[in-house]
GROMACS .gro file of C-alpha atoms in nm:
model
  378
    1UNK     CA    1   7.498   2.663   5.417
    2UNK     CA    2   7.683   2.860   5.151
    3UNK     CA    3   7.881   2.632   4.928
    4UNK     CA    4   8.244   2.606   5.024
    5UNK     CA    5   8.461   2.451   4.752
    6UNK     CA    6   8.792   2.337   4.891
    7UNK     CA    7   8.993   2.171   4.612
    8UNK     CA    8   9.345   2.056   4.656
    9UNK     CA    9   9.595   2.233   4.433
   10UNK     CA   10   9.490   2.173   4.072
   11UNK     CA   11   9.770   2.104   3.836
   12UNK     CA   12   9.610   2.232   3.516
   13UNK     CA   13   9.646   2.545   3.306
   14UNK     CA   14   9.340   2.687   3.487
   15UNK     CA   15   9.524   2.702   3.819
   16UNK     CA   16   9.533   3.081   3.833
   17UNK     CA   17   9.157   3.098   3.785
   18UNK     CA   18   9.107   2.834   4.052
   19UNK     CA   19   9.322   3.033   4.293
   20UNK     CA   20   9.118   3.344   4.224
   21UNK     CA   21   8.804   3.139   4.275
   22UNK     CA   22   8.918   3.019   4.616
   23UNK     CA   23   9.026   3.368   4.719
   24UNK     CA   24   8.683   3.500   4.621
   25UNK     CA   25   8.514   3.221   4.813
   26UNK     CA   26   8.728   3.296   5.115
   27UNK     CA   27   8.624   3.660   5.099
   28UNK     CA   28   8.259   3.556   5.069
   29UNK     CA   29   8.295   3.324   5.366
   30UNK     CA   30   8.454   3.598   5.575
   31UNK     CA   31   8.167   3.830   5.486
   32UNK     CA   32   7.920   3.564   5.599
   33UNK     CA   33   8.111   3.532   5.924
   34UNK     CA   34   8.095   3.908   5.970
   35UNK     CA   35   7.721   3.912   5.899
   36UNK     CA   36   7.655   3.620   6.130
   37UNK     CA   37   7.863   3.783   6.405
   38UNK     CA   38   7.661   4.103   6.363
   39UNK     CA   39   7.338   3.905   6.379
   40UNK     CA   40   7.463   3.723   6.687
   41UNK     CA   41   7.557   4.053   6.854
   42UNK     CA   42   7.211   4.190   6.776
   43UNK     CA   43   7.045   3.881   6.921
   44UNK     CA   44   7.261   3.911   7.232
   45UNK     CA   45   7.156   4.275   7.267
   46UNK     CA   46   6.791   4.163   7.249
   47UNK     CA   47   6.868   3.895   7.505
   48UNK     CA   48   7.026   4.150   7.740
   49UNK     CA   49   6.734   4.391   7.699
   50UNK     CA   50   6.489   4.109   7.766
   51UNK     CA   51   6.682   4.003   8.074
   52UNK     CA   52   6.663   4.359   8.206
   53UNK     CA   53   6.289   4.367   8.135
   54UNK     CA   54   6.250   4.031   8.307
   55UNK     CA   55   6.449   4.160   8.605
   56UNK     CA   56   6.226   4.470   8.626
   57UNK     CA   57   5.912   4.256   8.596
   58UNK     CA   58   6.024   4.024   8.874
   59UNK     CA   59   6.105   4.322   9.098
   60UNK     CA   60   5.762   4.468   9.024
   61UNK     CA   61   5.600   4.134   9.104
   62UNK     CA   62   5.789   4.136   9.434
   63UNK     CA   63   5.668   4.487   9.514
   64UNK     CA   64   5.309   4.405   9.419
   65UNK     CA   65   5.321   4.083   9.619
   66UNK     CA   66   5.436   4.272   9.928
   67UNK     CA   67   5.159   4.528   9.880
   68UNK     CA   68   4.910   4.246   9.826
   69UNK     CA   69   5.019   4.076  10.146
   70UNK     CA   70   4.986   4.402  10.339
   71UNK     CA   71   4.639   4.463  10.195
   72UNK     CA   72   4.531   4.111  10.291
   73UNK     CA   73   4.661   4.166  10.645
   74UNK     CA   74   4.477   4.499  10.672
   75UNK     CA   75   4.162   4.338  10.537
   76UNK     CA   76   4.183   4.063  10.798
   77UNK     CA   77   4.226   4.322  11.075
   78UNK     CA   78   3.928   4.523  10.949
   79UNK     CA   79   3.715   4.210  10.926
   80UNK     CA   80   3.816   4.112  11.280
   81UNK     CA   81   3.739   4.465  11.404
   82UNK     CA   82   3.405   4.460  11.227
   83UNK     CA   83   3.324   4.123  11.384
   84UNK     CA   84   3.409   4.257  11.732
   85UNK     CA   85   3.195   4.565  11.673
   86UNK     CA   86   2.905   4.355  11.555
   87UNK     CA   87   2.936   4.140  11.868
   88UNK     CA   88   2.955   4.451  12.088
   89UNK     CA   89   2.660   4.598  11.901
   90UNK     CA   90   2.457   4.288  11.972
   91UNK     CA   91   2.558   4.293  12.340
   92UNK     CA   92   2.455   4.658  12.369
   93UNK     CA   93   2.121   4.588  12.201
   94UNK     CA   94   2.060   4.307  12.450
   95UNK     CA   95   2.161   4.537  12.738
   96UNK     CA   96   1.924   4.804  12.607
   97UNK     CA   97   1.641   4.553  12.598
   98UNK     CA   98   1.715   4.451  12.958
   99UNK     CA   99   1.734   4.813  13.075
  100UNK     CA  100   1.409   4.898  12.901
  101UNK     CA  101   1.240   4.599  13.060
  102UNK     CA  102   1.377   4.692  13.403
  103UNK     CA  103   1.260   5.052  13.358
  104UNK     CA  104   0.916   4.930  13.259
  105UNK     CA  105   0.900   4.715  13.572
  106UNK     CA  106   1.019   5.007  13.787
  107UNK     CA  107   0.761   5.241  13.639
  108UNK     CA  108   0.485   4.986  13.699
  109UNK     CA  109   0.605   4.932  14.056
  110UNK     CA  110   0.627   5.304  14.116
  111UNK     CA  111   0.279   5.354  13.979
  112UNK     CA  112   0.142   5.073  14.191
  113UNK     CA  113   0.325   5.203  14.498
  114UNK     CA  114   0.186   5.549  14.446
  115UNK     CA  115  -0.175   5.430  14.429
  116UNK     CA  116  -0.132   5.198  14.726
  117UNK     CA  117   0.031   5.475  14.929
  118UNK     CA  118  -0.262   5.710  14.902
  119UNK     CA  119  -0.504   5.433  14.996
  120UNK     CA  120  -0.292   5.336  15.295
  121UNK     CA  121  -0.279   5.695  15.414
  122UNK     CA  122  -0.655   5.725  15.391
  123UNK     CA  123  -0.750   5.381  15.521
  124UNK     CA  124  -0.466   5.282  15.756
  125UNK     CA  125  -0.351   5.624  15.858
  126UNK     CA  126   0.014   5.539  15.766
  127UNK     CA  127   0.288   5.802  15.774
  128UNK     CA  128   0.270   6.006  15.450
  129UNK     CA  129   0.637   6.103  15.477
  130UNK     CA  130   0.748   5.743  15.460
  131UNK     CA  131   0.542   5.673  15.153
  132UNK     CA  132   0.673   5.994  14.995
  133UNK     CA  133   1.031   5.887  15.052
  134UNK     CA  134   0.960   5.549  14.892
  135UNK     CA  135   0.808   5.714  14.588
  136UNK     CA  136   1.107   5.951  14.569
  137UNK     CA  137   1.339   5.648  14.562
  138UNK     CA  138   1.138   5.497  14.279
  139UNK     CA  139   1.161   5.824  14.089
  140UNK     CA  140   1.539   5.837  14.138
  141UNK     CA  141   1.584   5.480  14.016
  142UNK     CA  142   1.361   5.545  13.719
  143UNK     CA  143   1.561   5.851  13.616
  144UNK     CA  144   1.890   5.662  13.664
  145UNK     CA  145   1.757   5.377  13.451
  146UNK     CA  146   1.642   5.620  13.182
  147UNK     CA  147   1.987   5.777  13.181
  148UNK     CA  148   2.148   5.434  13.132
  149UNK     CA  149   1.912   5.370  12.842
  150UNK     CA  150   2.011   5.700  12.683
  151UNK     CA  151   2.381   5.611  12.720
  152UNK     CA  152   2.324   5.271  12.564
  153UNK     CA  153   2.134   5.431  12.276
  154UNK     CA  154   2.421   5.676  12.219
  155UNK     CA  155   2.665   5.383  12.230
  156UNK     CA  156   2.455   5.193  11.976
  157UNK     CA  157   2.449   5.495  11.747
  158UNK     CA  158   2.828   5.535  11.772
  159UNK     CA  159   2.875   5.163  11.706
  160UNK     CA  160   2.649   5.183  11.401
  161UNK     CA  161   2.851   5.479  11.268
  162UNK     CA  162   3.177   5.292  11.327
  163UNK     CA  163   3.036   4.978  11.167
  164UNK     CA  164   2.943   5.177  10.856
  165UNK     CA  165   3.291   5.328  10.835
  166UNK     CA  166   3.465   4.994  10.879
  167UNK     CA  167   3.231   4.836  10.623
  168UNK     CA  168   3.328   5.105  10.372
  169UNK     CA  169   3.698   5.055  10.451
  170UNK     CA  170   3.657   4.678  10.417
  171UNK     CA  171   3.489   4.719  10.079
  172UNK     CA  172   3.770   4.953   9.971
  173UNK     CA  173   4.031   4.700  10.082
  174UNK     CA  174   3.849   4.422   9.897
  175UNK     CA  175   3.849   4.632   9.579
  176UNK     CA  176   4.218   4.712   9.626
  177UNK     CA  177   4.288   4.345   9.688
  178UNK     CA  178   4.116   4.253   9.362
  179UNK     CA  179   4.314   4.514   9.169
  180UNK     CA  180   4.644   4.403   9.321
  181UNK     CA  181   4.572   4.036   9.252
  182UNK     CA  182   4.491   4.126   8.891
  183UNK     CA  183   4.816   4.324   8.861
  184UNK     CA  184   5.019   4.035   9.002
  185UNK     CA  185   4.855   3.790   8.760
  186UNK     CA  186   4.926   4.020   8.464
  187UNK     CA  187   5.288   4.069   8.570
  188UNK     CA  188   5.328   3.694   8.609
  189UNK     CA  189   5.186   3.644   8.258
  190UNK     CA  190   5.431   3.903   8.124
  191UNK     CA  191   5.715   3.730   8.306
  192UNK     CA  192   5.611   3.397   8.157
  193UNK     CA  193   5.603   3.541   7.805
  194UNK     CA  194   5.943   3.706   7.854
  195UNK     CA  195   6.089   3.383   7.984
  196UNK     CA  196   5.962   3.201   7.673
  197UNK     CA  197   6.111   3.463   7.441
  198UNK     CA  198   6.436   3.460   7.639
  199UNK     CA  199   6.460   3.082   7.612
  200UNK     CA  200   6.398   3.106   7.237
  201UNK     CA  201   6.667   3.373   7.202
  202UNK     CA  202   6.912   3.165   7.402
  203UNK     CA  203   6.847   2.867   7.173
  204UNK     CA  204   6.888   3.098   6.873
  205UNK     CA  205   7.216   3.231   7.012
  206UNK     CA  206   7.342   2.880   7.073
  207UNK     CA  207   7.254   2.782   6.715
  208UNK     CA  208   7.419   3.093   6.572
  209UNK     CA  209   7.727   3.040   6.784
  210UNK     CA  210   7.755   2.685   6.658
  211UNK     CA  211   7.701   2.805   6.303
  212UNK     CA  212   7.961   3.077   6.351
  213UNK     CA  213   8.215   2.828   6.479
  214UNK     CA  214   8.144   2.604   6.181
  215UNK     CA  215   8.195   2.893   5.941
  216UNK     CA  216   8.517   2.993   6.114
  217UNK     CA  217   8.644   2.637   6.074
  218UNK     CA  218   8.541   2.644   5.708
  219UNK     CA  219   8.727   2.972   5.668
  220UNK     CA  220   9.044   2.825   5.817
  221UNK     CA  221   9.026   2.518   5.595
  222UNK     CA  222   8.958   2.726   5.286
  223UNK     CA  223   9.234   2.974   5.367
  224UNK     CA  224   9.476   2.684   5.396
  225UNK     CA  225   9.369   2.553   5.056
  226UNK     CA  226   9.400   2.899   4.899
  227UNK     CA  227   9.755   2.920   5.030
  228UNK     CA  228   9.828   2.581   4.879
  229UNK     CA  229   9.678   2.687   4.545
  230UNK     CA  230   9.896   2.994   4.541
  231UNK     CA  231  10.211   2.794   4.607
  232UNK     CA  232  10.171   2.506   4.360
  233UNK     CA  233  10.340   2.471   4.024
  234UNK     CA  234  10.148   2.602   3.725
  235UNK     CA  235  10.357   2.465   3.441
  236UNK     CA  236  10.150   2.153   3.366
  237UNK     CA  237   9.944   2.215   3.049
  238UNK     CA  238   9.578   2.109   3.024
  239UNK     CA  239   9.476   1.798   2.830
  240UNK     CA  240   9.319   1.914   2.503
  241UNK     CA  241   9.281   1.571   2.350
  242UNK     CA  242   8.902   1.593   2.363
  243UNK     CA  243   8.909   1.917   2.170
  244UNK     CA  244   8.609   2.130   2.260
  245UNK     CA  245   8.687   2.394   2.529
  246UNK     CA  246   8.446   2.408   2.821
  247UNK     CA  247   8.306   2.757   2.743
  248UNK     CA  248   8.173   2.627   2.409
  249UNK     CA  249   7.968   2.349   2.570
  250UNK     CA  250   7.695   2.566   2.720
  251UNK     CA  251   7.362   2.388   2.685
  252UNK     CA  252   7.533   2.069   2.560
  253UNK     CA  253   7.679   1.906   2.872
  254UNK     CA  254   7.561   1.560   2.965
  255UNK     CA  255   7.378   1.514   3.295
  256UNK     CA  256   7.598   1.380   3.577
  257UNK     CA  257   7.320   1.145   3.691
  258UNK     CA  258   6.963   1.068   3.591
  259UNK     CA  259   6.687   1.185   3.822
  260UNK     CA  260   6.441   1.460   3.905
  261UNK     CA  261   6.555   1.799   4.028
  262UNK     CA  262   6.492   1.831   4.404
  263UNK     CA  263   6.634   2.184   4.442
  264UNK     CA  264   6.703   2.447   4.178
  265UNK     CA  265   6.979   2.703   4.149
  266UNK     CA  266   6.897   3.017   4.351
  267UNK     CA  267   6.607   2.862   4.541
  268UNK     CA  268   6.585   2.905   4.918
  269UNK     CA  269   6.762   2.657   5.142
  270UNK     CA  270   6.583   2.761   5.461
  271UNK     CA  271   6.270   2.940   5.579
  272UNK     CA  272   6.442   3.276   5.622
  273UNK     CA  273   6.550   3.286   5.258
  274UNK     CA  274   6.898   3.406   5.352
  275UNK     CA  275   7.064   3.087   5.227
  276UNK     CA  276   7.011   2.985   4.865
  277UNK     CA  277   7.129   2.695   4.657
  278UNK     CA  278   7.444   2.765   4.456
  279UNK     CA  279   7.381   2.461   4.237
  280UNK     CA  280   7.114   2.196   4.187
  281UNK     CA  281   7.017   1.884   4.379
  282UNK     CA  282   6.931   1.582   4.164
  283UNK     CA  283   6.730   1.309   4.333
  284UNK     CA  284   6.879   0.968   4.250
  285UNK     CA  285   6.904   0.620   4.393
  286UNK     CA  286   7.185   0.528   4.625
  287UNK     CA  287   7.474   0.368   4.439
  288UNK     CA  288   7.386   0.508   4.096
  289UNK     CA  289   7.685   0.611   3.884
  290UNK     CA  290   7.795   0.976   3.878
  291UNK     CA  291   7.967   1.083   3.553
  292UNK     CA  292   8.187   1.377   3.465
  293UNK     CA  293   7.998   1.631   3.253
  294UNK     CA  294   8.315   1.724   3.059
  295UNK     CA  295   8.679   1.631   3.034
  296UNK     CA  296   8.913   1.771   3.296
  297UNK     CA  297   9.147   1.697   3.580
  298UNK     CA  298   9.044   1.601   3.934
  299UNK     CA  299   9.133   1.890   4.163
  300UNK     CA  300   8.971   1.754   4.479
  301UNK     CA  301   8.852   1.408   4.584
  302UNK     CA  302   8.788   1.377   4.955
  303UNK     CA  303   8.538   1.434   5.233
  304UNK     CA  304   8.438   1.794   5.315
  305UNK     CA  305   8.213   1.894   5.602
  306UNK     CA  306   7.868   1.985   5.476
  307UNK     CA  307   7.926   1.817   5.138
  308UNK     CA  308   8.038   1.468   5.235
  309UNK     CA  309   8.246   1.281   4.978
  310UNK     CA  310   8.319   1.545   4.717
  311UNK     CA  311   8.477   1.551   4.371
  312UNK     CA  312   8.585   1.874   4.200
  313UNK     CA  313   8.699   1.867   3.839
  314UNK     CA  314   8.896   2.152   3.685
  315UNK     CA  315   8.798   2.199   3.320
  316UNK     CA  316   9.036   2.488   3.249
  317UNK     CA  317   8.964   2.853   3.164
  318UNK     CA  318   8.852   2.905   3.526
  319UNK     CA  319   8.566   2.651   3.504
  320UNK     CA  320   8.508   2.383   3.765
  321UNK     CA  321   8.231   2.129   3.824
  322UNK     CA  322   8.146   1.995   4.169
  323UNK     CA  323   7.979   1.666   4.269
  324UNK     CA  324   7.883   1.629   4.638
  325UNK     CA  325   7.720   1.385   4.887
  326UNK     CA  326   7.863   1.081   4.711
  327UNK     CA  327   7.861   0.728   4.847
  328UNK     CA  328   8.206   0.647   4.710
  329UNK     CA  329   8.474   0.815   4.498
  330UNK     CA  330   8.639   0.645   4.200
  331UNK     CA  331   8.901   0.906   4.109
  332UNK     CA  332   9.199   1.060   4.283
  333UNK     CA  333   9.349   1.408   4.273
  334UNK     CA  334   9.550   1.471   3.957
  335UNK     CA  335   9.375   1.210   3.742
  336UNK     CA  336   9.243   1.314   3.403
  337UNK     CA  337   8.884   1.215   3.328
  338UNK     CA  338   8.691   1.202   3.004
  339UNK     CA  339   8.343   1.327   2.930
  340UNK     CA  340   8.092   1.072   3.067
  341UNK     CA  341   8.349   0.883   3.273
  342UNK     CA  342   8.225   0.742   3.606
  343UNK     CA  343   8.381   0.937   3.891
  344UNK     CA  344   8.162   0.842   4.193
  345UNK     CA  345   7.834   0.685   4.307
  346UNK     CA  346   7.528   0.860   4.451
  347UNK     CA  347   7.494   0.866   4.830
  348UNK     CA  348   7.387   1.082   5.122
  349UNK     CA  349   7.720   1.158   5.288
  350UNK     CA  350   7.778   1.488   5.463
  351UNK     CA  351   7.451   1.487   5.655
  352UNK     CA  352   7.204   1.468   5.367
  353UNK     CA  353   6.875   1.302   5.470
  354UNK     CA  354   6.806   1.125   5.139
  355UNK     CA  355   7.030   1.002   4.856
  356UNK     CA  356   7.100   1.253   4.582
  357UNK     CA  357   7.370   1.444   4.398
  358UNK     CA  358   7.452   1.808   4.460
  359UNK     CA  359   7.600   1.953   4.140
  360UNK     CA  360   7.760   2.291   4.075
  361UNK     CA  361   7.939   2.472   3.795
  362UNK     CA  362   8.159   2.770   3.883
  363UNK     CA  363   8.353   3.017   3.673
  364UNK     CA  364   8.631   3.207   3.845
  365UNK     CA  365   8.469   3.134   4.179
  366UNK     CA  366   8.123   3.256   4.083
  367UNK     CA  367   7.838   3.001   4.085
  368UNK     CA  368   7.643   2.974   3.762
  369UNK     CA  369   7.314   2.800   3.690
  370UNK     CA  370   7.400   2.440   3.590
  371UNK     CA  371   7.071   2.403   3.401
  372UNK     CA  372   7.196   2.656   3.146
  373UNK     CA  373   7.495   2.430   3.078
  374UNK     CA  374   7.328   2.088   3.082
  375UNK     CA  375   7.149   1.970   2.770
  376UNK     CA  376   6.772   2.008   2.778
  377UNK     CA  377   6.575   1.699   2.871
  378UNK     CA  378   6.308   1.566   2.637
   0.00000   0.00000   0.00000
């Protein structure tokens, strides 16, 4: 989160600089709101495009599923037809075997009848015409049987041709079925991936919308403070009893609290790198004393969202120091403080996970590296 300093109206000679500082911060905050709104619009555009792609994918899955169902139905019909043909083929083969056996028996009977007929004519003096008629009947039946066999053979050949065609069609349908099933699976995978991305975008949009609302609230609060700064009296002179002006103390200021530096000025505050620290974070134990780095007048002493219990001291000449995430505040707005005077205790207010002090120095609204102002540690 970009630092938002929201002091109450300072009543020192540096009031004009403080007002300019707040106006500059307000402008910066509005620019962040504009950028976040643009980012949110872009994410929503991506969301809309993804929804359209998801809609198209689901329609395509529907079309492929219908085609797949039709192919499966056709395949079942072909398999049923092939089964019927195979059964008919088997029946015809059995009929052919029976006809062939019957023809063989007829031929044997005809042959036997023919031999017996000649013997009977010679030995028994039977009527040759009668025997001839009997043999003619046998010949007729044999030819009729042979014709039936030929018809069955033609039927078997036609069945075999049809079986081959249906087998090819069945194989083609099975290949088509495999392709369609593969297409449906791929489309379903694509739909799953799009749904995951869409859910991530929706979470991102929700986060950005919440962030945007928070920034808008910050803007309103800061704008109100700027208006107050512009309307306050400016005729109260600064306290110069401690002599040295703030600009001459660069590299000589005392540390507000003892502890290791947990975050440095300008370092990234998040993984994207878009937010950077405008001051430093000093790791310290809860309840440790926080001291003013230089003499000045308390311009703000209250809770501020994102910073918790916050103290801002106006040092004149447009310089301010900020002390955030305190456990408790010991000074009130308008009080003068001396260099090294206790103004608060270390805490983790404002949503900080661990105790520590967030410390800033600003000049005319512009953050400056506090480490260049604080005395070097040995």
